[in-house]
Coordinates of C-alpha atoms in Angstrom, one line a residue:
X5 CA -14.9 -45.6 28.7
X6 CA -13.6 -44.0 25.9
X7 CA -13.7 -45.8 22.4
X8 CA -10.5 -46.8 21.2
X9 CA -8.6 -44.9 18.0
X10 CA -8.8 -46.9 14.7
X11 CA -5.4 -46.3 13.3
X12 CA -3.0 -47.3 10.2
X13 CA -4.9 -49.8 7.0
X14 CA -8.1 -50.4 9.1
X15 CA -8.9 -46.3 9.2
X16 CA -8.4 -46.7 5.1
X17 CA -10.9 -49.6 4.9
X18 CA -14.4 -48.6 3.9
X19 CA -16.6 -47.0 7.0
X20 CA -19.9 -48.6 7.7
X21 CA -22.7 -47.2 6.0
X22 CA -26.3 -47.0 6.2
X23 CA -28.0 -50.7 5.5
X24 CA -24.5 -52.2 5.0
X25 CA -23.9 -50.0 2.6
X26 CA -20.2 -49.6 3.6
X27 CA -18.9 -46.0 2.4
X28 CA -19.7 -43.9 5.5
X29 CA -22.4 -41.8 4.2
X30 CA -25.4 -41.4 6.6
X31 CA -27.4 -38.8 4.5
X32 CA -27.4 -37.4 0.8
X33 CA -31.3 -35.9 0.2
X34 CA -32.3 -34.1 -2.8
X35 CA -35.1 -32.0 -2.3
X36 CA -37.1 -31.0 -5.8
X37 CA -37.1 -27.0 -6.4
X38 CA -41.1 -27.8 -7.3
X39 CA -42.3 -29.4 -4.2
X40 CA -41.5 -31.5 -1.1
X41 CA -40.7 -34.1 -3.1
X42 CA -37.2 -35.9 -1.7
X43 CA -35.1 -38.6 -2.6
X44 CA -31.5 -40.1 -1.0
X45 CA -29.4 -41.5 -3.1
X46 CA -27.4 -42.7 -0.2
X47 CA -27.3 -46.2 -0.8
X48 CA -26.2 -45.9 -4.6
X49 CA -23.2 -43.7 -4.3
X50 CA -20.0 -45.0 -6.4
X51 CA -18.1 -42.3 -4.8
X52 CA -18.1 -39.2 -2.8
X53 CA -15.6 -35.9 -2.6
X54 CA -15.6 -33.4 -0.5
X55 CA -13.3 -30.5 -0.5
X56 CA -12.0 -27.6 1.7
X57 CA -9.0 -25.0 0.6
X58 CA -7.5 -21.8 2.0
X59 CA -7.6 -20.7 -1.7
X60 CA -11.4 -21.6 -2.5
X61 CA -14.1 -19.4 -0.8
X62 CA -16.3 -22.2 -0.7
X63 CA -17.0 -25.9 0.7
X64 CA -17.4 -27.9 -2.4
X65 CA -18.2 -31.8 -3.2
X66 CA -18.8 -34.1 -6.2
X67 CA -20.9 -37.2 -5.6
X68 CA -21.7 -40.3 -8.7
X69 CA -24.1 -42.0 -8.1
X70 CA -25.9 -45.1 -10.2
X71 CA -29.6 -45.0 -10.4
X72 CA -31.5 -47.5 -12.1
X73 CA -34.8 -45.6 -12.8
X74 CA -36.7 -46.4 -9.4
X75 CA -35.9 -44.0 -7.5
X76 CA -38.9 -42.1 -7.3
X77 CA -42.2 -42.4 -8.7
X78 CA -40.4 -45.4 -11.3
X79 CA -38.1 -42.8 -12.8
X80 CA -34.3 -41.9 -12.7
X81 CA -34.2 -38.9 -9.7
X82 CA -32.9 -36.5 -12.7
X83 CA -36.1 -37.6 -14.6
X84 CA -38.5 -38.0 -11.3
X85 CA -37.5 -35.0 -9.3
X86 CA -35.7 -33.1 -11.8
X87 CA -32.7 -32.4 -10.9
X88 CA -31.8 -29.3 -13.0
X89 CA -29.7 -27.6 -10.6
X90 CA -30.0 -25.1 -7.0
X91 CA -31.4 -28.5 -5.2
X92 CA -31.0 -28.3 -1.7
X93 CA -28.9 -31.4 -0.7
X94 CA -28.7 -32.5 2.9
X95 CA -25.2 -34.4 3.6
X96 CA -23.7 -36.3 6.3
X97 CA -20.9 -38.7 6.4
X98 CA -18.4 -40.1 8.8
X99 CA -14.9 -42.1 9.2
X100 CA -14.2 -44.9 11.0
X101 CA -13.5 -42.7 14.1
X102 CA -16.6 -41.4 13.7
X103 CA -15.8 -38.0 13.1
X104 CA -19.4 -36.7 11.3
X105 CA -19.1 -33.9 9.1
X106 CA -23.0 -32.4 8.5
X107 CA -23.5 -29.6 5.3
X108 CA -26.4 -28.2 3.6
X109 CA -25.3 -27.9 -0.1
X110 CA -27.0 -27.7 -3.3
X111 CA -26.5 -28.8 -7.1
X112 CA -23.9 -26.8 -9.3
X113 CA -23.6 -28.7 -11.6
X114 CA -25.4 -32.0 -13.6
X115 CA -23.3 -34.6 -15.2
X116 CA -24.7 -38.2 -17.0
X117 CA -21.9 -40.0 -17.3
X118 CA -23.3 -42.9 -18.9
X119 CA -26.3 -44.1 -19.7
X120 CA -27.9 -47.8 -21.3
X121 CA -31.4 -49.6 -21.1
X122 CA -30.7 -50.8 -17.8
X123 CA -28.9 -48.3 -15.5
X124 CA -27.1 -44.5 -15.4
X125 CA -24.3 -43.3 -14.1
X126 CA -24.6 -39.4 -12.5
X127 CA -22.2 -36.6 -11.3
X128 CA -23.4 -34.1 -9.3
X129 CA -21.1 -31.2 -8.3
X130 CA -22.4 -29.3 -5.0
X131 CA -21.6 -26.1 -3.7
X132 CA -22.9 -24.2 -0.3
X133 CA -25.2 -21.4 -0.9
X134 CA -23.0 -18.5 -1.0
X135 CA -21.0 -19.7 -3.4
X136 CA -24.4 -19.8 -5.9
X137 CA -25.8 -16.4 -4.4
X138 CA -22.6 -14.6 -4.7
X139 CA -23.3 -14.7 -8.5
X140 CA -26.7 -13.0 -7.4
X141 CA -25.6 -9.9 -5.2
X142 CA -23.5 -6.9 -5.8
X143 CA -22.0 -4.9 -3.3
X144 CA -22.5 -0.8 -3.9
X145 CA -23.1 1.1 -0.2
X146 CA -19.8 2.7 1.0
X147 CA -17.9 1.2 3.9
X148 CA -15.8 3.0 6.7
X149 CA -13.8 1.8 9.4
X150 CA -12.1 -1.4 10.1
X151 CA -11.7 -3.7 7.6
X152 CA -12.6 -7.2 9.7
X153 CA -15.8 -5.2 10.5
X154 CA -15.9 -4.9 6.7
X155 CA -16.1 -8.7 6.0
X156 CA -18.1 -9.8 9.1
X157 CA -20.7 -6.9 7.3
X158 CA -20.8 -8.9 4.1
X159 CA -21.1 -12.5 6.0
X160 CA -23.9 -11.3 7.9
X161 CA -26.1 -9.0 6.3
X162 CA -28.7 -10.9 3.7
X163 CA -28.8 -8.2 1.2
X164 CA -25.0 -9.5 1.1
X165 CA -24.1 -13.0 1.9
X166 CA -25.9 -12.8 4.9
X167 CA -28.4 -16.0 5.8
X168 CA -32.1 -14.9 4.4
X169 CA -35.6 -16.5 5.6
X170 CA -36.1 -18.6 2.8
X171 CA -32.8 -20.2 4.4
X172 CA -33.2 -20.1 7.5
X173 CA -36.7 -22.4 6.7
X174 CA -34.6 -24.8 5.4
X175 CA -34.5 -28.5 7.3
X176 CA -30.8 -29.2 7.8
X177 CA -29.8 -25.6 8.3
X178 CA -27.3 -24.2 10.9
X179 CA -26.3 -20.9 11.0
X180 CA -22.4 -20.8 10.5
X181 CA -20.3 -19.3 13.1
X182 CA -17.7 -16.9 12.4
X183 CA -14.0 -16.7 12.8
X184 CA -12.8 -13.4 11.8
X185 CA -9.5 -12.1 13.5
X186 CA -10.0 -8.2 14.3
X187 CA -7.5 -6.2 12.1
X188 CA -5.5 -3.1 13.4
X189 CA -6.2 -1.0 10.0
X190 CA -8.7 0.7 8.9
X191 CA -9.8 1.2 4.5
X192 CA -13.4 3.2 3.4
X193 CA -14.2 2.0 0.0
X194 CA -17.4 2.1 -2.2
X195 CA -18.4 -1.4 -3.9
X196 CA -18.8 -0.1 -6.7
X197 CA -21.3 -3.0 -7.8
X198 CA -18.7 -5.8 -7.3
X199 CA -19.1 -9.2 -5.9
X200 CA -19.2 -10.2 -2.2
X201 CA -16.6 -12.9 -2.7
X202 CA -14.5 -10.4 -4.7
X203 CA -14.8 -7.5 -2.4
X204 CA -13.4 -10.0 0.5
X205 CA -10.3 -11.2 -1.6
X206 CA -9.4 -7.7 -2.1
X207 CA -9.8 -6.4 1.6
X208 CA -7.5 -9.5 2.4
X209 CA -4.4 -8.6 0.5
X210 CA -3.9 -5.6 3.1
X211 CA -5.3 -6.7 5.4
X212 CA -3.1 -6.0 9.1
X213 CA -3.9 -7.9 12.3
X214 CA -4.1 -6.6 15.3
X215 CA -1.6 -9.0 16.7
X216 CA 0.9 -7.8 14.3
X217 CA 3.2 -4.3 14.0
X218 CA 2.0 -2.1 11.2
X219 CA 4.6 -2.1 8.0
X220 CA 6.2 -5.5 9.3
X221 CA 3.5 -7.9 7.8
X222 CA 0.2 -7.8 6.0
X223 CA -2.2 -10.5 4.2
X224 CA -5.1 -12.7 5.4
X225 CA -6.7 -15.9 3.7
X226 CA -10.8 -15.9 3.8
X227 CA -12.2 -19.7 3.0
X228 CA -15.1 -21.9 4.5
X229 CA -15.3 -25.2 6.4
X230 CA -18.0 -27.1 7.2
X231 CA -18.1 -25.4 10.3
X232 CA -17.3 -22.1 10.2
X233 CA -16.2 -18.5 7.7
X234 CA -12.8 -17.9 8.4
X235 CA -10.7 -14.6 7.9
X236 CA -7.4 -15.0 9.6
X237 CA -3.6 -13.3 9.2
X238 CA -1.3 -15.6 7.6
X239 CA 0.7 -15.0 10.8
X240 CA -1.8 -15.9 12.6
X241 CA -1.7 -19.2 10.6
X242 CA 2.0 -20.0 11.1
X243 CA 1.6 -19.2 14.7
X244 CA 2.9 -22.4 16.5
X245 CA 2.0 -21.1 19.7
X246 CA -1.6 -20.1 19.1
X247 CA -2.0 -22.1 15.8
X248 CA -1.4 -25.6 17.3
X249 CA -1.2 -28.7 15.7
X250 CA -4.1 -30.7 15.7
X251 CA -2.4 -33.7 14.4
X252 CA 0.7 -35.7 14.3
X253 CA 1.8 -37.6 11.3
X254 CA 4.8 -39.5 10.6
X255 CA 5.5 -41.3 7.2
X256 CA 8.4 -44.5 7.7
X257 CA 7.3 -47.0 5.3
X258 CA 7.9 -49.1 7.6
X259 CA 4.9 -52.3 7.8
X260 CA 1.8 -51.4 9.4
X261 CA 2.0 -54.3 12.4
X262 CA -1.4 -54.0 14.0
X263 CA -1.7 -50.3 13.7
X264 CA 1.6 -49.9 15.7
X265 CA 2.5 -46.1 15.9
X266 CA 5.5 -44.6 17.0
X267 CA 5.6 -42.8 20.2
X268 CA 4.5 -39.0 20.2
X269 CA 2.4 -39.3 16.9
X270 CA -1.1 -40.0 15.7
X271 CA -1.0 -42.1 13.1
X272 CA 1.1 -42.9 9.6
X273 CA 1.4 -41.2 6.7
X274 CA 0.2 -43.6 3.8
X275 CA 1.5 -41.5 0.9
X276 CA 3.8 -38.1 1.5
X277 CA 5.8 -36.2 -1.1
X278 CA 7.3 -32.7 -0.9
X279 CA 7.6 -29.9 -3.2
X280 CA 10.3 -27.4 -3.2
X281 CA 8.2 -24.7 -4.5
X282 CA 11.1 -22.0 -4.0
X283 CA 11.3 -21.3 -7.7
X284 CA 14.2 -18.5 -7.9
X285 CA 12.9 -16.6 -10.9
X286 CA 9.3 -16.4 -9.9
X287 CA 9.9 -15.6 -6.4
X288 CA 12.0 -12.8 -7.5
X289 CA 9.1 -11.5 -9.8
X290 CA 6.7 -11.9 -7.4
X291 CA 8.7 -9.7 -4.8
X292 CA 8.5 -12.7 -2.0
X293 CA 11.6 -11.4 -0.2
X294 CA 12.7 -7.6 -1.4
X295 CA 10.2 -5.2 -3.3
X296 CA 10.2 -1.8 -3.7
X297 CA 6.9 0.6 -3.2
X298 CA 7.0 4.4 -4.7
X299 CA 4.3 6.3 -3.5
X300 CA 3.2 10.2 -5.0
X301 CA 1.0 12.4 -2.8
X302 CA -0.8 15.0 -5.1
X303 CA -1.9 16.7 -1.9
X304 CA 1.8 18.1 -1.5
X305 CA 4.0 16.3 -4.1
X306 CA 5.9 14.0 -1.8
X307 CA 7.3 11.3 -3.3
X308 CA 8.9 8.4 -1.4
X309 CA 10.7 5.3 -2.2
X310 CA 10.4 2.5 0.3
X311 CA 12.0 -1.0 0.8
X312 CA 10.3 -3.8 2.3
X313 CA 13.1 -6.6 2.8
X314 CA 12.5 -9.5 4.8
X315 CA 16.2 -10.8 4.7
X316 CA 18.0 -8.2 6.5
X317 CA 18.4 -9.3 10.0
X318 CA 22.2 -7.9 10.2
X319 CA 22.4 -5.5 8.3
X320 CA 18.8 -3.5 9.1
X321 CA 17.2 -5.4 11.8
X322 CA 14.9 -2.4 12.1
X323 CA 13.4 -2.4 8.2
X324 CA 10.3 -2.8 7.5
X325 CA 9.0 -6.8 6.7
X326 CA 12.1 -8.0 8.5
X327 CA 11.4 -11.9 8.9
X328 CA 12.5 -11.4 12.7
X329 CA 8.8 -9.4 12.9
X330 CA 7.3 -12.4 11.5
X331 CA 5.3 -16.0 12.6
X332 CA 7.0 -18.1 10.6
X333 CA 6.1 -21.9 10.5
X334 CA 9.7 -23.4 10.6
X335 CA 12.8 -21.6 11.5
X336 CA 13.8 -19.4 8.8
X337 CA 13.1 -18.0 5.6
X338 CA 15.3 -19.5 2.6
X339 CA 19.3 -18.2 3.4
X340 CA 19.2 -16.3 0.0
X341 CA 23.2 -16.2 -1.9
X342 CA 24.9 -12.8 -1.1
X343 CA 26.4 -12.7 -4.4
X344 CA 22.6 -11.7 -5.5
X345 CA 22.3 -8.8 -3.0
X346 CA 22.3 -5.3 -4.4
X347 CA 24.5 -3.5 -2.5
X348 CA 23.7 0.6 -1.7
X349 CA 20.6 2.3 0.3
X350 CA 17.1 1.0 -1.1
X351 CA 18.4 -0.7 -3.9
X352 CA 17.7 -4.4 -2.9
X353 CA 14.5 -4.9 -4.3
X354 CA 13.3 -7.2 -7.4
X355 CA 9.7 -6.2 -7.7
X356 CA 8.0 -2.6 -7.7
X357 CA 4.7 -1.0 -7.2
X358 CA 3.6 2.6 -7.8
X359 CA 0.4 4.1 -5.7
X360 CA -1.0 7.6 -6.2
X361 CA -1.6 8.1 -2.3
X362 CA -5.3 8.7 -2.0
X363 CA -5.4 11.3 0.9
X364 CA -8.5 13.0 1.7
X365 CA -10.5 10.5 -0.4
X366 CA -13.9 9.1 1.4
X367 CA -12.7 10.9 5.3
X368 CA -15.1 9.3 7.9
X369 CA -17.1 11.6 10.0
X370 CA -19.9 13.9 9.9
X371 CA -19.8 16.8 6.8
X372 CA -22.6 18.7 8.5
X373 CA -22.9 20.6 12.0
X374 CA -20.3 22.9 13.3
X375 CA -16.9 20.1 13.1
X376 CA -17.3 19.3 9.7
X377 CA -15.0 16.8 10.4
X378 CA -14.9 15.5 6.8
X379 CA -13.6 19.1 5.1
X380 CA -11.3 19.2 8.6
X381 CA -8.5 17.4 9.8
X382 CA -9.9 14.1 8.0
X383 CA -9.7 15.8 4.7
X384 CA -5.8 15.7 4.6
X385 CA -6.1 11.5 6.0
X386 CA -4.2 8.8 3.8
X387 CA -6.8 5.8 3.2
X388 CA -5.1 2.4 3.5
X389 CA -1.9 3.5 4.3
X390 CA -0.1 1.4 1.3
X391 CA 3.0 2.2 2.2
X392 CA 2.7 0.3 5.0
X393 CA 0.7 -2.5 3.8
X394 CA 0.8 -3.6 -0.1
X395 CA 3.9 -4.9 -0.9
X396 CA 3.7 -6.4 3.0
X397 CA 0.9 -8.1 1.7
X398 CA 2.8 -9.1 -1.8
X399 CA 5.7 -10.3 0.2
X400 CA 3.9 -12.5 3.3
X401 CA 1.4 -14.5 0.6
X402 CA 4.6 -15.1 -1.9
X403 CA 6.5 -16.1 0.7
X404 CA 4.1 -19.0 1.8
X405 CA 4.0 -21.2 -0.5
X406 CA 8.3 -22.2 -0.2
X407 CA 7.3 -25.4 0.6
X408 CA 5.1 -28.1 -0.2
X409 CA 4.0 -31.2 1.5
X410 CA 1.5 -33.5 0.2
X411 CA 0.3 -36.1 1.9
X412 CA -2.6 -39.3 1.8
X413 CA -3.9 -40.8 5.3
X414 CA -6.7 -42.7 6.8
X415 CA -9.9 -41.1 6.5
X416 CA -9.7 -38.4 9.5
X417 CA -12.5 -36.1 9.0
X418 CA -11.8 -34.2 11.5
X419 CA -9.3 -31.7 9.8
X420 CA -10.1 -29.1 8.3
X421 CA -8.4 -26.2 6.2
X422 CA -7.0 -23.8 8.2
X423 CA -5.8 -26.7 10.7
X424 CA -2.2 -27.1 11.8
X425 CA -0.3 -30.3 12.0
X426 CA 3.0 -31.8 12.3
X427 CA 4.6 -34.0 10.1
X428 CA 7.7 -35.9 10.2
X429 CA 9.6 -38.6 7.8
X430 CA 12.4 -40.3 7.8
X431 CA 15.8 -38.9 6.7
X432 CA 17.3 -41.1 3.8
X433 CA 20.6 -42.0 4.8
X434 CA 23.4 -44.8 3.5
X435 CA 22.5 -46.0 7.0
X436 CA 19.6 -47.8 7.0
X437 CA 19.2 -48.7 10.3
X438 CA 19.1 -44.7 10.6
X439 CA 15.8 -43.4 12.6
X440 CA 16.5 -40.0 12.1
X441 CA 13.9 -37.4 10.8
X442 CA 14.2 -35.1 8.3
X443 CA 15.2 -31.7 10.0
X444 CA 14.4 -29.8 6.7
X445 CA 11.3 -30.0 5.8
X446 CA 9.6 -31.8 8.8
X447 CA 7.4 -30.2 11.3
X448 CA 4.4 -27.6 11.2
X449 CA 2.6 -27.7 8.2
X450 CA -0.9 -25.6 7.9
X451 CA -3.9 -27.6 6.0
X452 CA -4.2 -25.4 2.3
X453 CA -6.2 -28.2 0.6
X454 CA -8.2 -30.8 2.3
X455 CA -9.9 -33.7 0.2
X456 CA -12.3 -36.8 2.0
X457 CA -13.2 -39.5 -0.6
X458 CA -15.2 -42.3 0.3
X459 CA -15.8 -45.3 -1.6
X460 CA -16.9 -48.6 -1.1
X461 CA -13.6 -49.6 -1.0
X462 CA -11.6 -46.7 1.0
X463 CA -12.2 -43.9 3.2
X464 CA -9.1 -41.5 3.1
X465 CA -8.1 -38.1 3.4
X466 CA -5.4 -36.6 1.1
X467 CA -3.8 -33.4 2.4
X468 CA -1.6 -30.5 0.8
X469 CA 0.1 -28.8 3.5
X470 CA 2.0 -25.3 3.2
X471 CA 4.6 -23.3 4.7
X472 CA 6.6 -20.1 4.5
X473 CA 9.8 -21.1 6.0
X474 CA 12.8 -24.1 5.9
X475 CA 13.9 -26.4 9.4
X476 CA 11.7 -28.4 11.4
X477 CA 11.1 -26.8 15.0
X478 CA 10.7 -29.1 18.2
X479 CA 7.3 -31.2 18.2
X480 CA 5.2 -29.0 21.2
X481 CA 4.3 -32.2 23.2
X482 CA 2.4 -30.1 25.5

């Protein structure tokens, strides 16, 4: 028989934890970079944070702790151990659901917050590994071909980001799977010495999957969980129909009788707010909805001028970034004032970008034998294809931030960033007696930022949620 759902102010109380301890935790072990000396500090945590963001490459977590200076050996654990930094920290904490989120991390960063004759107060920031040995690798071999073949290269490979033995040996470890969504294009580069994290970040930008139409939409998001590496299309993300929610939230303020929920959602919302972010100036800057791209190819002097416009379903349903190509998250992109629309052929546009096309630049193939394919046909081959892809790219990640939603529940550790869900409040209305929801700005949200605290007081999880697009599509009961 299943166990039952703890839902509304009792999922916010503190979890059980280890000898009464009440905070959740079941693990935090410090092992010593000298020895095999350990120590858990599980049962003196104040608090504990752990965090997950579609704009952090990286699983992160801050943990304070009191010690009083037995913890090993009759000394503090900074003393006794030392902690000095790159410990290997063993973590695993759950809610009152018991969903159990397990990590290996290790110390960033040391903080003594306070300190007397009797007891100290410590912060320790924690990071996974290759957030640390990304400062420790460069990337400088040449790539060719795909450019999710690209990134799963760098994930897997240890003279990248790739797991090496001395990880591997480690107790607690788990090698992370991988979540990369194949992309349709293809971009040869050299590293030229830079950074594995930074190398990804820039393959994303124009990046095209192979779900979507070439020239209609580019841009992926690469992040961690404590599960897995993700690099997935921001289509891909607002994609109700693949991208399913895997919650469903309201927010009423109405009393909490007993954990009553209303019917077809989860739980309630114990905090929400939302965030208009459409800021008219900066959008327009930013190009999140017209751009222009002028491209000049020394190889014959051609010089093009090209509009990406995602807000002309009428009058050019067939132009490239049309929001009628795109996955959007609600209904429709913001209805933009005519009276702001440059009238004349490729003259809407409020943002542009020059590229030098870079044809016969790094050509795949063979340069020896009787094809020389590299001084052949692949000689005269555009790389990238920007036309096509940059200020795709510019447009779909400016465009997905219109609206914010922010939200604090129960501790529910089983979200994570990436994850859809659906949220819904009530519309204000001189009625009050009114149940009606807001048809705006409810419905699919996707997880940006993800935040568990524990304390020996509360276990919750606060939420900022995302979307490109206005109007709440129909909850998929399915």
């Amino acid at each position: 028989m299943a166990q039952a759902q703890i839902t509304g102010s009792l999922a916010a109380e503190p979890a059980f934890g280890v000898n009464g301890g009440g905070l959740g935790i079941k693990q935090i072990d410090l092992k010593s970079n000298k020895g095999e000396d350990t120590v858990s500090i599980v049962n003196s945590v104040m608090s504990f944070q752990y965090y997950e963001s579609l704009l952090q490459d990286a699983v992160r977590a801050t943990v304070t702790y009191t010690d009083t200076g037995t913890t090993i050996n009759g000394k503090t654990a900074m003393e006794g151990l030392p902690i000095v930094g790159q410990e290997t920290v063993n973590l695993k904490f759950t809610d009152n659901n018991n969903n159990q989120i397990e990590a290996l991390m290790f110390v960033n960063k040391v903080s003594p917050l306070l300190e007397d004759a009797r007891t100290s107060v410590v912060q320790l920031e924690l990071a996974s590994r290759e957030y640390i040995w990304n400062e420790k690798v460069r990337v400088n071999k040449r790539f060719d071909g795909e450019i999710s073949e690209h990134v799963k290269k760098i994930l897997t490979d240890p003279n990248f980001l790739g797991p090496n033995d001395a990880l591997k040996a480690l107790d607690g470890y788990k090698q992370k799977e991988l979540d990369i969504e194949q992309t349709s294009n293809k971009q040869n580069f050299i590293g030229n010495n830079k950074k594995p994290y930074y190398i990804i970040n820039w393959l994303s930008r124009g990046a095209v999957s192979k779900e979507s139409s070439l020239g209609n939409s580019a841009g992926y998001f690469f992040w961690e969980t404590s599960e897995k590496f993700y690099f997935k299309s921001i289509d891909s993300l607002m994609d109700t129909t693949t991208n399913k929610p895997k919650k469903r939230i309201i927010y009423n303020e109405s009393p909490d009788k007993n954990g009553s929920i209303p019917e077809g959602y989860d739980y309630k919302a114990l905090q929400y707010s939302v965030d208009n972010a459409v800021n008219v100036q900066n959008k327009l800057k930013m190009g999140a909805y017209s751009t222009r791209i002028i491209t000049f190819d020394p190889y014959n002097c051609a010089y093009k001028v090209i509009t990406p416009n995602a807000g002309n379903t009428k009058d050019a349903p067939t132009a490239q970034g049309n929001e009628k190509n795109l996955k959007k998250a609600g209904k429709e992109l913001p209805e933009l004032n005519k009276v702001f629309t440059n009238p004349g052929e490729n003259k809407e546009f409020s943002r542009t970008t020059y590229y030098v096309l870079d044809n016969g630049s790094l050509p795949e193939g063979s340069g020896e034998g009787t094809e020389q394919e590299q001084l052949g046909e692949k000689s005269k081959k555009e790389n990238y294809n920007p036309a096509q892809v940059l200020n795709q790219g510019i447009m779909r990640l400016n465009q997905l931030f219109a609206l914010k939603t922010t939200i604090t529940i129960a501790g529910d550790f089983s979200l994570h960033a990436g994850d859809a869900i659906y949220v819904d409040a009530r519309q204000l209305s001189k009625d009050l007696k009114a149940s009606q929801v807001d048809k705006q700005v409810g419905g699919n949200y996707i997880i940006c930022d993800v935040c568990h605290y524990l304390s020996p007081k509360h276990t919750l999880t606060k939420l900022v949620l995302i979307r490109d697009s206005f109007g709440r599509k129909p909850m998929d009961r399915g």
